[in-house]
Coordinates of C-alpha atoms (C1' of nucleotides) in Angstrom, one line a residue:
Chain A
X19 CA 13.8 -22.1 53.7
X20 CA 14.1 -21.6 50.0
X21 CA 11.0 -21.9 47.8
X22 CA 11.2 -24.8 45.2
X23 CA 9.2 -24.7 42.0
X24 CA 6.7 -27.5 41.5
X25 CA 8.2 -28.6 38.3
X26 CA 11.5 -29.3 40.1
X27 CA 9.6 -30.8 43.0
X28 CA 7.6 -33.4 40.9
X29 CA 10.8 -34.7 39.3
X30 CA 12.6 -34.9 42.7
X31 CA 13.4 -38.3 44.1
X32 CA 14.4 -37.1 47.5
X33 CA 11.5 -38.2 49.7
X34 CA 11.4 -37.3 53.3
X35 CA 12.8 -33.8 52.9
X36 CA 11.3 -30.5 53.9
X37 CA 10.1 -28.3 51.0
X38 CA 8.5 -25.0 50.7
X39 CA 6.1 -24.3 47.7
X40 CA 3.9 -21.3 46.8
X41 CA 1.2 -21.3 44.3
X42 CA -2.5 -21.1 43.5
X43 CA -5.2 -23.5 44.5
X44 CA -6.8 -25.4 41.6
X45 CA -9.0 -27.7 43.6
X46 CA -9.7 -28.5 47.2
X47 CA -11.3 -31.7 48.2
X48 CA -11.6 -33.8 51.3
X49 CA -13.4 -34.7 54.4
X50 CA -13.5 -32.9 57.8
X51 CA -10.4 -34.6 59.0
X52 CA -8.3 -34.4 55.8
X53 CA -8.0 -32.2 52.8
X54 CA -6.4 -32.5 49.5
X55 CA -5.1 -29.3 47.7
X56 CA -4.0 -29.3 44.1
X57 CA -1.6 -26.4 44.0
X58 CA 0.0 -25.0 40.8
X59 CA 2.7 -22.3 40.4
X60 CA 2.8 -22.0 36.7
X61 CA 6.2 -23.8 36.3
X62 CA 4.4 -26.8 34.9
X63 CA 0.9 -27.8 33.8
X64 CA 1.0 -30.5 36.7
X65 CA -0.1 -29.7 40.1
X66 CA 1.5 -30.8 43.5
X67 CA -0.8 -32.4 45.9
X68 CA -0.7 -30.9 49.3
X69 CA -2.2 -33.1 52.1
X70 CA -3.2 -31.4 55.3
X71 CA -4.5 -32.9 58.5
X72 CA -7.3 -30.5 59.4
X73 CA -6.7 -30.6 63.2
X74 CA -3.2 -29.1 62.6
X75 CA -4.5 -25.9 61.3
X76 CA -6.8 -23.0 62.2
X77 CA -10.3 -24.0 61.0
X78 CA -11.0 -20.5 59.6
X79 CA -7.9 -20.6 57.5
X80 CA -8.8 -24.0 56.0
X81 CA -12.2 -22.8 55.2
X82 CA -10.7 -19.9 53.3
X83 CA -8.6 -22.2 51.1
X84 CA -10.7 -22.1 48.1
X85 CA -10.2 -22.4 44.3
X86 CA -8.0 -19.6 43.2
X87 CA -6.6 -18.7 46.5
X88 CA -2.8 -18.3 46.9
X89 CA -0.9 -20.3 49.4
X90 CA 2.6 -20.8 50.8
X91 CA 3.0 -24.4 52.0
X92 CA 5.8 -26.0 54.1
X93 CA 5.8 -29.7 54.5
X94 CA 7.5 -33.1 53.9
X95 CA 7.8 -34.4 50.4
X96 CA 6.4 -38.0 50.6
X97 CA 5.6 -40.8 48.3
X98 CA 1.8 -40.5 47.6
X99 CA -0.7 -43.0 49.3
X100 CA -3.2 -42.3 46.7
X101 CA -3.3 -42.9 43.0
X102 CA -2.7 -40.2 40.3
X103 CA 0.6 -38.9 41.6
X104 CA 3.9 -40.1 42.7
X105 CA 4.8 -37.6 45.3
X106 CA 2.7 -35.2 47.6
X107 CA 3.4 -32.8 50.3
X108 CA 2.4 -33.5 53.8
X109 CA 1.9 -30.1 55.1
X110 CA 2.9 -28.8 58.6
X111 CA 2.6 -25.2 57.8
X112 CA 0.3 -23.2 55.6
X113 CA 0.3 -19.4 55.0
X114 CA -2.6 -17.9 53.1
X115 CA -1.4 -15.3 51.0
X116 CA -4.5 -14.3 49.2
X117 CA -8.1 -15.4 49.6
X118 CA -10.4 -15.9 46.6
X119 CA -14.1 -15.5 47.0
X120 CA -15.7 -18.4 45.5
X121 CA -19.0 -16.7 44.9
X122 CA -17.4 -14.2 42.6
X123 CA -14.3 -16.0 41.2
X124 CA -15.2 -16.7 37.5
X125 CA -13.0 -19.8 37.1
X126 CA -14.5 -22.9 38.2
X127 CA -13.3 -26.5 38.4
X128 CA -15.2 -27.1 35.2
X129 CA -14.1 -26.5 31.7
X130 CA -15.1 -23.1 30.2
X131 CA -15.6 -22.0 26.6
X132 CA -12.8 -20.2 24.9
X133 CA -15.2 -17.2 24.4
X134 CA -15.9 -16.8 28.0
X135 CA -12.2 -17.0 29.0
X136 CA -11.4 -14.2 26.3
X137 CA -13.7 -12.0 28.5
X138 CA -11.6 -12.7 31.5
X139 CA -8.2 -12.5 29.9
X140 CA -6.7 -11.3 33.2
X141 CA -7.3 -14.7 34.8
X142 CA -7.2 -17.0 32.0
X143 CA -3.6 -17.7 32.3
X144 CA -4.4 -19.6 35.5
X145 CA -6.2 -22.3 33.4
X146 CA -4.4 -25.5 32.3
X147 CA -5.1 -24.6 28.6
X148 CA -3.7 -21.1 28.7
X149 CA -0.9 -22.0 31.0
X150 CA 0.2 -24.6 28.5
X151 CA -0.2 -22.1 25.5
X152 CA 1.8 -19.4 27.2
X153 CA 4.7 -21.7 28.2
X154 CA 4.8 -23.1 24.6
X155 CA 4.7 -19.4 23.2
X156 CA 7.7 -18.6 25.5
X157 CA 9.5 -21.7 24.3
X158 CA 9.0 -20.8 20.8
X159 CA 10.3 -17.2 21.1
X160 CA 13.3 -18.6 22.8
X161 CA 13.8 -21.2 20.1
X162 CA 13.5 -18.5 17.4
X163 CA 16.5 -16.6 18.9
X164 CA 18.4 -19.8 19.6
X165 CA 18.0 -21.0 15.9
X166 CA 19.1 -17.7 14.4
X167 CA 22.1 -17.2 17.0
X168 CA 23.4 -20.6 16.2
X169 CA 23.3 -19.8 12.4
X170 CA 25.2 -16.4 12.9
X171 CA 22.1 -14.3 12.1
X172 CA 22.0 -10.9 14.1
X173 CA 18.9 -9.7 15.8
X174 CA 18.2 -6.3 14.4
X175 CA 15.8 -3.9 16.2
X176 CA 13.8 -2.2 13.5
X177 CA 11.5 0.7 14.4
X178 CA 8.0 0.5 15.7
X179 CA 7.2 3.9 14.7
X180 CA 7.7 4.5 11.0
X181 CA 7.6 7.7 8.8
X182 CA 7.1 5.5 5.7
X183 CA 3.7 4.7 4.3
X184 CA 5.3 2.8 1.5
X185 CA 5.5 -0.6 3.1
X186 CA 2.3 -1.5 1.4
X187 CA 1.1 -4.2 3.8
X188 CA -2.1 -2.7 4.8
X189 CA -3.9 -0.1 6.9
X190 CA -1.7 1.7 9.5
X191 CA -2.4 3.1 13.0
X192 CA -1.5 6.8 13.2
X193 CA 1.1 7.9 15.8
X194 CA 0.5 11.6 16.8
X195 CA 0.7 14.0 19.7
X196 CA -1.5 16.5 18.0
X197 CA -4.6 17.8 19.9
X198 CA -7.3 15.9 18.3
X199 CA -9.9 18.5 19.2
X200 CA -7.8 21.2 17.6
X201 CA -5.9 19.9 14.5
X202 CA -3.5 22.3 12.9
X203 CA -4.4 22.5 9.1
X204 CA -2.6 23.7 6.0
X205 CA -4.3 26.2 3.6
X206 CA -5.6 23.4 1.5
X207 CA -7.5 21.8 4.5
X208 CA -5.1 18.9 5.0
X209 CA -3.5 18.3 8.4
X210 CA -0.2 20.2 9.0
X211 CA 2.0 17.5 10.3
X212 CA 5.0 19.8 10.6
X213 CA 3.5 20.6 14.0
X214 CA 3.4 17.0 15.1
X215 CA 5.9 15.2 17.3
X216 CA 8.1 14.0 14.4
X217 CA 7.5 16.9 12.1
X218 CA 5.8 14.5 9.7
X219 CA 3.2 11.9 9.5
X220 CA 4.0 8.8 11.5
X221 CA 2.6 5.4 11.8
X222 CA 3.0 2.1 13.7
X223 CA 4.9 -0.3 11.6
X224 CA 3.2 -3.0 9.5
X225 CA 6.7 -4.7 8.8
X226 CA 10.2 -4.3 9.6
X227 CA 11.3 -5.7 6.2
X228 CA 12.7 -2.6 4.5
X229 CA 14.8 -1.7 7.5
X230 CA 15.7 -5.4 7.8
X231 CA 17.1 -5.3 4.3
X232 CA 19.4 -2.4 5.2
X233 CA 20.8 -4.6 8.0
X234 CA 21.3 -7.5 5.8
X235 CA 23.2 -5.6 3.3
X236 CA 25.7 -4.8 6.0
X237 CA 25.7 -7.6 8.6
X238 CA 24.9 -10.5 6.1
X239 CA 22.2 -12.3 7.8
X240 CA 19.7 -10.6 10.2
X241 CA 16.2 -11.3 11.7
X242 CA 13.8 -9.1 13.4
X243 CA 11.3 -10.3 16.0
X244 CA 8.9 -7.8 17.3
X245 CA 5.2 -6.4 17.5
X246 CA 3.6 -5.3 14.1
X247 CA 0.3 -3.4 13.8
X248 CA -2.4 -3.6 11.1
X249 CA -5.5 -1.3 11.3
X250 CA -7.4 -3.6 9.0
X251 CA -11.0 -4.3 10.1
X252 CA -10.3 -8.1 10.0
X253 CA -12.7 -10.2 12.1
X254 CA -11.4 -13.7 11.7
X255 CA -9.8 -16.4 13.9
X256 CA -6.5 -15.7 12.0
X257 CA -6.0 -12.0 12.4
X258 CA -4.9 -9.7 15.1
X259 CA -4.4 -5.9 15.0
X260 CA -1.3 -6.3 17.1
X261 CA 0.9 -9.4 16.5
X262 CA 4.3 -10.5 16.5
X263 CA 6.4 -11.2 13.3
X264 CA 9.8 -12.7 12.6
X265 CA 11.5 -11.4 9.5
X266 CA 14.9 -12.9 8.6
X267 CA 16.7 -11.2 5.7
X268 CA 19.7 -12.6 4.1
X269 CA 22.3 -11.3 1.7
X270 CA 23.5 -13.6 -1.1
X271 CA 20.4 -15.9 -0.7
X272 CA 18.4 -16.7 -3.8
X273 CA 14.8 -17.8 -3.6
X274 CA 15.8 -21.6 -3.2
X275 CA 18.0 -20.7 -0.3
X276 CA 15.1 -18.8 1.1
X277 CA 12.7 -21.7 0.9
X278 CA 15.3 -24.0 2.3
X279 CA 15.8 -21.7 5.4
X280 CA 12.1 -21.3 5.8
X281 CA 11.4 -25.0 5.8
X282 CA 14.2 -25.9 8.1
X283 CA 13.3 -23.1 10.4
X284 CA 9.6 -24.2 10.7
X285 CA 10.6 -27.8 11.3
X286 CA 13.2 -26.7 13.9
X287 CA 10.5 -24.8 15.8
X288 CA 8.1 -27.8 15.7
X289 CA 10.9 -30.2 16.8
X290 CA 11.9 -27.9 19.7
X291 CA 8.3 -27.8 20.9
X292 CA 8.0 -31.6 20.8
X293 CA 11.2 -32.0 22.7
X294 CA 10.8 -29.3 25.2
X295 CA 7.1 -28.9 25.8
X296 CA 5.9 -32.4 25.7
X297 CA 3.7 -32.3 28.7
X298 CA 1.9 -29.1 27.6
X299 CA 1.5 -30.5 24.1
X300 CA 0.2 -33.9 25.4
X301 CA -2.4 -31.9 27.4
X302 CA -3.5 -29.9 24.3
X303 CA -3.6 -33.1 22.3
X304 CA -5.9 -34.7 24.8
X305 CA -8.1 -31.7 25.7
X306 CA -8.2 -29.4 22.7
X307 CA -7.1 -31.0 19.5
X308 CA -7.0 -34.9 19.2
X309 CA -4.7 -35.1 16.2
X310 CA -2.2 -32.4 17.2
X311 CA 0.9 -34.6 18.0
X312 CA 0.4 -36.7 14.8
X313 CA 0.1 -33.5 12.7
X314 CA 3.4 -32.1 14.2
X315 CA 5.2 -35.3 13.7
X316 CA 3.9 -35.4 10.1
X317 CA 5.1 -32.0 9.3
X318 CA 8.8 -32.5 10.5
X319 CA 9.0 -36.0 8.8
X320 CA 7.9 -34.8 5.3
X321 CA 9.3 -32.5 2.7
X322 CA 7.2 -29.4 1.9
X323 CA 5.8 -29.5 -1.8
X324 CA 7.3 -26.8 -3.8
X325 CA 5.8 -25.6 -7.1
X326 CA 5.2 -22.5 -9.0
X327 CA 2.0 -20.5 -9.0
X328 CA 1.6 -21.3 -12.7
X329 CA 1.8 -25.0 -11.8
X330 CA -0.8 -24.5 -9.0
X331 CA -3.3 -22.8 -11.3
X332 CA -3.1 -25.8 -13.7
X333 CA -3.9 -28.2 -10.8
X334 CA -6.7 -26.0 -9.7
X335 CA -8.2 -25.8 -13.3
X336 CA -8.1 -29.5 -13.6
X337 CA -9.7 -30.1 -10.2
X338 CA -13.1 -31.6 -10.5
X339 CA -15.0 -29.2 -8.3
X340 CA -16.8 -25.9 -8.4
X341 CA -14.9 -23.0 -7.2
X342 CA -16.9 -20.1 -5.4
X343 CA -14.1 -17.8 -6.9
X344 CA -12.9 -18.3 -10.5
X345 CA -9.4 -19.8 -11.0
X346 CA -7.3 -18.4 -13.7
X347 CA -3.6 -17.2 -14.3
X348 CA -3.3 -13.7 -12.9
X349 CA -5.9 -13.9 -10.5
X350 CA -4.8 -14.2 -6.7
X351 CA -5.5 -17.5 -5.1
X352 CA -8.4 -17.5 -2.7
X353 CA -8.5 -19.4 0.7
X354 CA -10.5 -22.2 -0.8
X355 CA -7.9 -22.7 -3.6
X356 CA -5.0 -22.9 -1.0
X357 CA -7.0 -25.1 1.2
X358 CA -7.7 -27.5 -1.7
X359 CA -3.9 -27.6 -2.4
X360 CA -2.7 -28.1 1.0
X361 CA -5.4 -30.1 2.6
X362 CA -6.7 -32.3 -0.3
X363 CA -4.4 -32.4 -3.3
X364 CA -1.1 -32.6 -1.6
X365 CA -2.0 -33.2 2.0
X366 CA 1.3 -31.5 3.0
X367 CA 2.7 -28.0 3.6
X368 CA 3.0 -26.4 0.2
X369 CA 5.5 -23.6 -1.0
X370 CA 4.1 -21.7 -3.9
X371 CA 6.7 -19.6 -5.8
X372 CA 6.8 -17.2 -8.9
X373 CA 3.6 -15.4 -8.7
X374 CA 2.3 -12.8 -11.2
X375 CA 4.0 -9.6 -10.4
X376 CA 0.7 -7.7 -10.5
X377 CA -0.6 -9.4 -7.3
X378 CA 2.8 -9.1 -5.3
X379 CA 4.7 -6.2 -3.7
X380 CA 6.9 -3.8 -5.6
X381 CA 10.2 -5.0 -3.9
X382 CA 10.2 -8.5 -5.3
X383 CA 12.7 -9.6 -7.8
X384 CA 11.4 -9.7 -11.2
X385 CA 11.8 -12.8 -13.3
X386 CA 13.1 -12.6 -16.9
X387 CA 9.8 -13.6 -18.3
X388 CA 8.7 -10.0 -17.5
X389 CA 5.4 -11.5 -15.9
X390 CA 6.3 -13.1 -12.6
X391 CA 8.2 -12.4 -9.5
X392 CA 10.4 -14.5 -7.2
X393 CA 7.9 -14.6 -4.4
X394 CA 7.2 -17.5 -2.1
X395 CA 4.2 -18.3 0.1
X396 CA 4.3 -21.2 2.6
X397 CA 0.9 -22.6 3.2
X398 CA -0.1 -24.7 6.2
X399 CA -3.1 -26.9 6.8
X400 CA -5.8 -25.0 8.8
X401 CA -3.8 -21.8 8.8
X402 CA -3.3 -20.9 5.2
X403 CA -0.4 -18.5 4.6
X404 CA 2.1 -18.8 7.4
X405 CA 5.1 -17.4 5.6
X406 CA 5.2 -14.8 2.8
X407 CA 8.6 -13.9 1.4
X408 CA 10.7 -13.3 -1.8
X409 CA 14.0 -12.8 -3.4
X410 CA 14.3 -8.9 -3.4
X411 CA 14.8 -6.9 -6.5
X412 CA 18.4 -5.8 -6.2
X413 CA 18.6 -3.9 -9.5
X414 CA 18.3 -0.2 -9.1
X415 CA 16.6 0.6 -12.4
X416 CA 14.1 -2.2 -12.3
X417 CA 13.1 -1.4 -8.6
X418 CA 12.7 2.3 -9.5
X419 CA 10.7 1.5 -12.5
X420 CA 8.4 -0.8 -10.5
X421 CA 7.9 2.0 -7.8
X422 CA 7.0 4.4 -10.5
X423 CA 4.6 2.0 -12.2
X424 CA 2.7 1.4 -9.1
X425 CA 2.7 5.2 -8.2
X426 CA 4.4 4.6 -4.9
X427 CA 6.0 7.7 -3.0
X428 CA 9.5 7.5 -4.5
X429 CA 11.0 10.3 -2.4
X430 CA 10.0 8.5 0.9
X431 CA 11.9 5.4 -0.2
X432 CA 15.2 7.3 -1.2
X433 CA 17.1 5.5 1.6
X434 CA 15.9 2.0 0.4
X435 CA 16.6 2.8 -3.2
X436 CA 20.3 3.9 -2.2
X437 CA 21.1 0.4 -1.1
X438 CA 20.8 -0.8 -4.7
X439 CA 22.9 2.0 -5.7
X440 CA 25.7 1.6 -3.2
X441 CA 27.0 -2.1 -3.4
X442 CA 23.8 -3.9 -4.2
X443 CA 23.7 -7.5 -3.6
X444 CA 21.2 -10.4 -4.3
X445 CA 19.3 -11.0 -1.1
X446 CA 16.1 -12.6 0.1
X447 CA 13.9 -12.8 3.2
X448 CA 10.5 -13.6 4.6
X449 CA 7.9 -12.9 7.4
X450 CA 6.6 -15.5 9.8
X451 CA 3.5 -14.6 11.7
X452 CA 4.4 -15.7 15.2
X453 CA 0.8 -16.2 16.4
X454 CA -0.1 -18.3 13.3
X455 CA 2.9 -20.5 14.2
X456 CA 1.6 -20.8 17.6
X457 CA -1.8 -21.5 16.5
X458 CA -0.4 -24.5 14.5
X459 CA 1.9 -25.8 17.3
X460 CA -0.7 -25.6 19.9
X461 CA -3.7 -26.8 17.9
X462 CA -5.8 -23.9 19.3
X463 CA -8.6 -22.8 16.9
X464 CA -8.5 -19.0 17.3
X465 CA -5.3 -16.7 17.2
X466 CA -6.9 -14.7 20.0
X467 CA -6.3 -17.5 22.3
X468 CA -2.5 -17.7 21.7
X469 CA -1.5 -14.2 22.7
X470 CA -2.0 -13.1 26.3
X471 CA -4.1 -10.0 25.5
X472 CA -5.4 -9.8 22.0
X473 CA -6.0 -6.6 20.2
X474 CA -8.7 -6.8 17.6
X475 CA -11.3 -4.4 16.1
X476 CA -13.4 -3.0 18.9
X477 CA -11.3 -4.8 21.5
X478 CA -8.4 -3.3 23.5
X479 CA -9.4 -4.4 27.0
X480 CA -6.7 -5.4 29.6
Chain B
rU15 C1' -16.6 -4.6 5.9
rC16 C1' -20.2 -8.7 3.8
rC17 C1' -22.9 -13.3 4.6
rU18 C1' -24.7 -16.5 8.6
rC19 C1' -26.0 -18.3 13.6
rA20 C1' -26.5 -16.9 18.5
rG21 C1' -27.2 -13.7 23.2
rU22 C1' -32.2 -16.8 29.2
rA23 C1' -28.8 -18.1 36.7
rG24 C1' -21.5 -17.7 37.9
rC25 C1' -20.8 -21.4 33.5
rU26 C1' -23.1 -24.6 29.5
rC27 C1' -27.8 -24.8 27.7
rA28 C1' -33.6 -26.1 27.4
rG29 C1' -37.8 -23.1 27.2
rU30 C1' -44.1 -26.0 22.8
rU31 C1' -49.0 -22.3 18.2
rG32 C1' -47.5 -15.6 22.4
rG33 C1' -50.6 -17.3 28.3
rU34 C1' -50.5 -17.2 34.6
rU35 C1' -45.1 -18.6 39.6
rA36 C1' -38.9 -19.0 33.5
rG37 C1' -36.2 -24.7 34.1
rA38 C1' -31.9 -28.4 33.9
rG39 C1' -26.7 -29.9 34.5
rC40 C1' -22.4 -28.0 36.6
rA41 C1' -20.4 -24.4 39.9
rA42 C1' -21.3 -21.7 44.7
rC43 C1' -23.2 -22.2 49.7
rG44 C1' -24.8 -25.6 54.1
rG45 C1' -24.4 -30.5 55.9
rA46 C1' -22.5 -35.9 55.8
rC47 C1' -17.9 -38.7 54.8
rU48 C1' -10.4 -41.2 57.7
rG49 C1' -6.8 -40.8 51.3
rU50 C1' -9.6 -37.5 47.5
rU51 C1' -8.2 -37.2 41.8
rA52 C1' -13.4 -32.5 37.5
rA53 C1' -14.4 -37.0 44.5
rU54 C1' -19.3 -38.9 46.2
rC55 C1' -24.1 -38.3 48.7
rC56 C1' -28.2 -35.0 50.8
rG57 C1' -30.0 -30.1 50.9
rU58 C1' -30.2 -24.4 50.0
rG59 C1' -29.9 -19.8 47.6
rG60 C1' -29.5 -17.6 42.8
rG61 C1' -32.8 -14.3 36.7
rU62 C1' -33.0 -6.4 34.2
rC63 C1' -34.5 -13.4 29.4
rG64 C1' -28.2 -8.3 25.5
rC65 C1' -30.3 -2.9 24.9
rC66 C1' -34.2 0.3 23.0
rG67 C1' -38.7 0.8 20.7
rG68 C1' -43.1 -1.5 18.5
rU69 C1' -47.4 -5.0 17.7
rU70 C1' -50.8 -7.3 21.6
rC71 C1' -55.5 -7.9 26.8
rG72 C1' -50.6 -10.3 27.5
rA73 C1' -43.8 -10.8 24.7
rG74 C1' -38.1 -14.9 26.8
rU75 C1' -41.3 -16.2 22.5
rC76 C1' -43.5 -11.9 16.9
rC77 C1' -41.5 -7.2 14.1
rA78 C1' -37.7 -3.0 13.5
rG79 C1' -33.1 -0.7 15.0
rC80 C1' -28.7 -1.1 17.8
rC81 C1' -24.8 -3.7 20.7
rU82 C1' -21.8 -8.0 21.7
rG83 C1' -20.0 -12.7 20.5
rG84 C1' -19.2 -17.4 17.2
rG85 C1' -18.4 -19.4 12.2
rG86 C1' -17.5 -18.3 6.8
rA87 C1' -15.6 -14.5 3.3
rG88 C1' -12.4 -10.3 1.9
rC89 C1' -7.8 -8.0 3.5
rC90 C1' -3.2 -10.5 5.2
rA91 C1' 1.2 -12.7 8.9

RNA sequence: UCCUCAGUAGCUCAGUUGGUUAGAGCAACGGACUGUUAAUCCGUGGGUCGCCGGUUCGAGUCCAGCCUGGGGAGCCA
């Protein structure tokens, strides 16, 4: 007999047919005559109830059906006599694939703290919460590819290992095959990377953007979606050392086109989740974050507020409250400032544009005022910056001058600069932190709980 | 990295001005129960009080250092 997944089974209307299901036991209840097993196979947050007449089965086997054990069950799909489920399986054959010692199995029928579950990340996908989060995470990854594919964007695979340290987005992890107990040195005492695998110093990427631009200036519209690494000593609920990022890059888009895409993209993902993950979202709304569904609905049914950095600073200066960090034109906005704008002043997602060039990256297009660049940050409630992007500087001379002003390694960027020499084009792009998006959509409080195996300072277990 | 709070049973926590044998709820285990929904009822077992020093007749409790975790900040997606 062919195995049927529980998700399919629960929507089945064919009562009285023989079925085969396989899954893990969530709970077992019952008396000495009859037992009820809640079985879950990960296909849905819902369990199928297996009803077994104890007299039909080996007593030792029945005793070994405990929370966490794995079963293969054959039976008849019937209408449930009890409340709480429409259908259930009247079992006539049970095979115990894997026992699960109840004295040492850490997952209980009761709820657990997120901190405890993080310590057992190998088992936490078996909980309702992480099952829901991981299914939603999958759906979002799929929706991202679907969205871009339907709009003619090409998925570009940018390198994970990079020889450039000019991306300027934070500390990098080194990649080397050198013997760390016997490092070859130059005469001046610096490391001789000519002996290393690539013959030069290499790192894990902090962004695929620069290579993404190369793709956009050939294919028109591209996106990247891959892992990204930051060796920052960041210990917050919003940071990971290894995370996934989506970076679309588009030729012939100005900053407004860029903002339109970002807003449409975010709303599409939320809408996709609401339409395709309703049971998981309902569970998270009930158990993890009460206002979740309302917040998601609110975001898709309202326009994001768009204003310039300069306008934002004026609002903050007029605000009747004390700031821990001073507000002033030219200073970067602090978390408290962004939170005020998003969560109190506008109470909507906000897109800030045209930041002072001194606080933004070298590749952003310089405005004619000589002071600001065509940057955009999308700020979300509870998350802060979820997207950072810009129109890129397409003028060779202005870009080169900016690189020299900032003292960046010009010769490492020769290939990037050549795109501005050979058929340059106006273009734009942005980066979306995948896990930050999942945090928003699931209502989870900590980014470490929306990735299966989080990598953070002092933590690379599993 | 800085500020702050915490670490006691498998989990979540209580533990008085330092005092004799460290507690509760849940879980687990044993038993009862003919249909349960985080089942219910009765019973049982379970502790290197994060680690290492110090003060003291005596430390879960006080002090110092370290480790781990939470929250906030910085860095950023």
